[in-house]
Amino acid sequence: MGVASFFQERVIFGKNIPAPVNALLQEAAGNTDNFAQAEKLLLQAQAIDPQQLPVYTALYKLYFYNGHTSKAEDAVFQSLHQAAKQGGFHYDWTALEAQAEWSDPDSAGRAYLYSLKALAFIRLRQGDNQGAQDILATLQRLDPADVVGADVIRALAESMAEEWGNG
């Protein structure tokens, strides 16, 4: 049974995800070539358990990679709100200070940082380099060890700023 269930899980979304939500996440992961079906499955998962942060992550990634940046942005904001609520800290990233609990990969704080990183990437895609830079500066302050890999987005933002400056 262990091998069979290993192959049935396409993606590991996190720990302690209720089975019905995980099943919908897995089915959505298997339907990424069918945007409408994947979106429907993820929205069902969100309706079943709106506290499951991996559902928000899957939603904003689906929207972003399919060119729906406004929907991706909305899903990121939902994720930020839910993560802040679960983590017991303020939603507004400009007012936050680094917190040790953000080092736990399964914490609401880590989900918050990843969502903030996604928002910086969305801002770049929307052509808002300054907005992305502001978020990246906050990420550097909150996550000086860069456990969420914001340096990749930072390098992209710098490259784009140079390109726009020379264009």
PDB file of N, CA and C in Angstrom, residues 158-167:
ATOM      1  N   GLU A 158      16.386  43.366 -10.367  1.00  0.00           N
ATOM      2  CA  GLU A 158      17.549  44.206 -10.705  1.00  0.00           C
ATOM      3  C   GLU A 158      17.844  44.136 -12.194  1.00  0.00           C
ATOM      4  N   SER A 159      17.767  42.948 -12.763  1.00  0.00           N
ATOM      5  CA  SER A 159      18.001  42.778 -14.194  1.00  0.00           C
ATOM      6  C   SER A 159      16.976  43.546 -15.015  1.00  0.00           C
ATOM      7  N   MET A 160      15.719  43.473 -14.597  1.00  0.00           N
ATOM      8  CA  MET A 160      14.668  44.182 -15.309  1.00  0.00           C
ATOM      9  C   MET A 160      14.833  45.694 -15.170  1.00  0.00           C
ATOM     10  N   ALA A 161      15.245  46.155 -14.007  1.00  0.00           N
ATOM     11  CA  ALA A 161      15.452  47.600 -13.801  1.00  0.00           C
ATOM     12  C   ALA A 161      16.570  48.093 -14.701  1.00  0.00           C
ATOM     13  N   GLU A 162      17.631  47.311 -14.815  1.00  0.00           N
ATOM     14  CA  GLU A 162      18.741  47.690 -15.706  1.00  0.00           C
ATOM     15  C   GLU A 162      18.273  47.716 -17.160  1.00  0.00           C
ATOM     16  N   GLU A 163      17.495  46.713 -17.537  1.00  0.00           N
ATOM     17  CA  GLU A 163      16.999  46.642 -18.907  1.00  0.00           C
ATOM     18  C   GLU A 163      16.097  47.826 -19.219  1.00  0.00           C
ATOM     19  N   TRP A 164      15.204  48.158 -18.281  1.00  0.00           N
ATOM     20  CA  TRP A 164      14.295  49.287 -18.487  1.00  0.00           C
ATOM     21  C   TRP A 164      15.066  50.598 -18.495  1.00  0.00           C
ATOM     22  N   GLY A 165      16.116  50.665 -17.657  1.00  0.00           N
ATOM     23  CA  GLY A 165      16.920  51.875 -17.592  1.00  0.00           C
ATOM     24  C   GLY A 165      17.706  52.115 -18.863  1.00  0.00           C
ATOM     25  N   ASN A 166      18.089  51.027 -19.533  1.00  0.00           N
ATOM     26  CA  ASN A 166      18.866  51.139 -20.776  1.00  0.00           C
ATOM     27  C   ASN A 166      17.988  51.136 -22.012  1.00  0.00           C
ATOM     28  N   GLY A 167      16.669  50.913 -21.809  1.00  0.00           N
ATOM     29  CA  GLY A 167      15.763  50.801 -22.967  1.00  0.00           C
ATOM     30  C   GLY A 167      15.297  52.110 -23.370  1.00  0.00           C
TER      31      GLY A 167
END
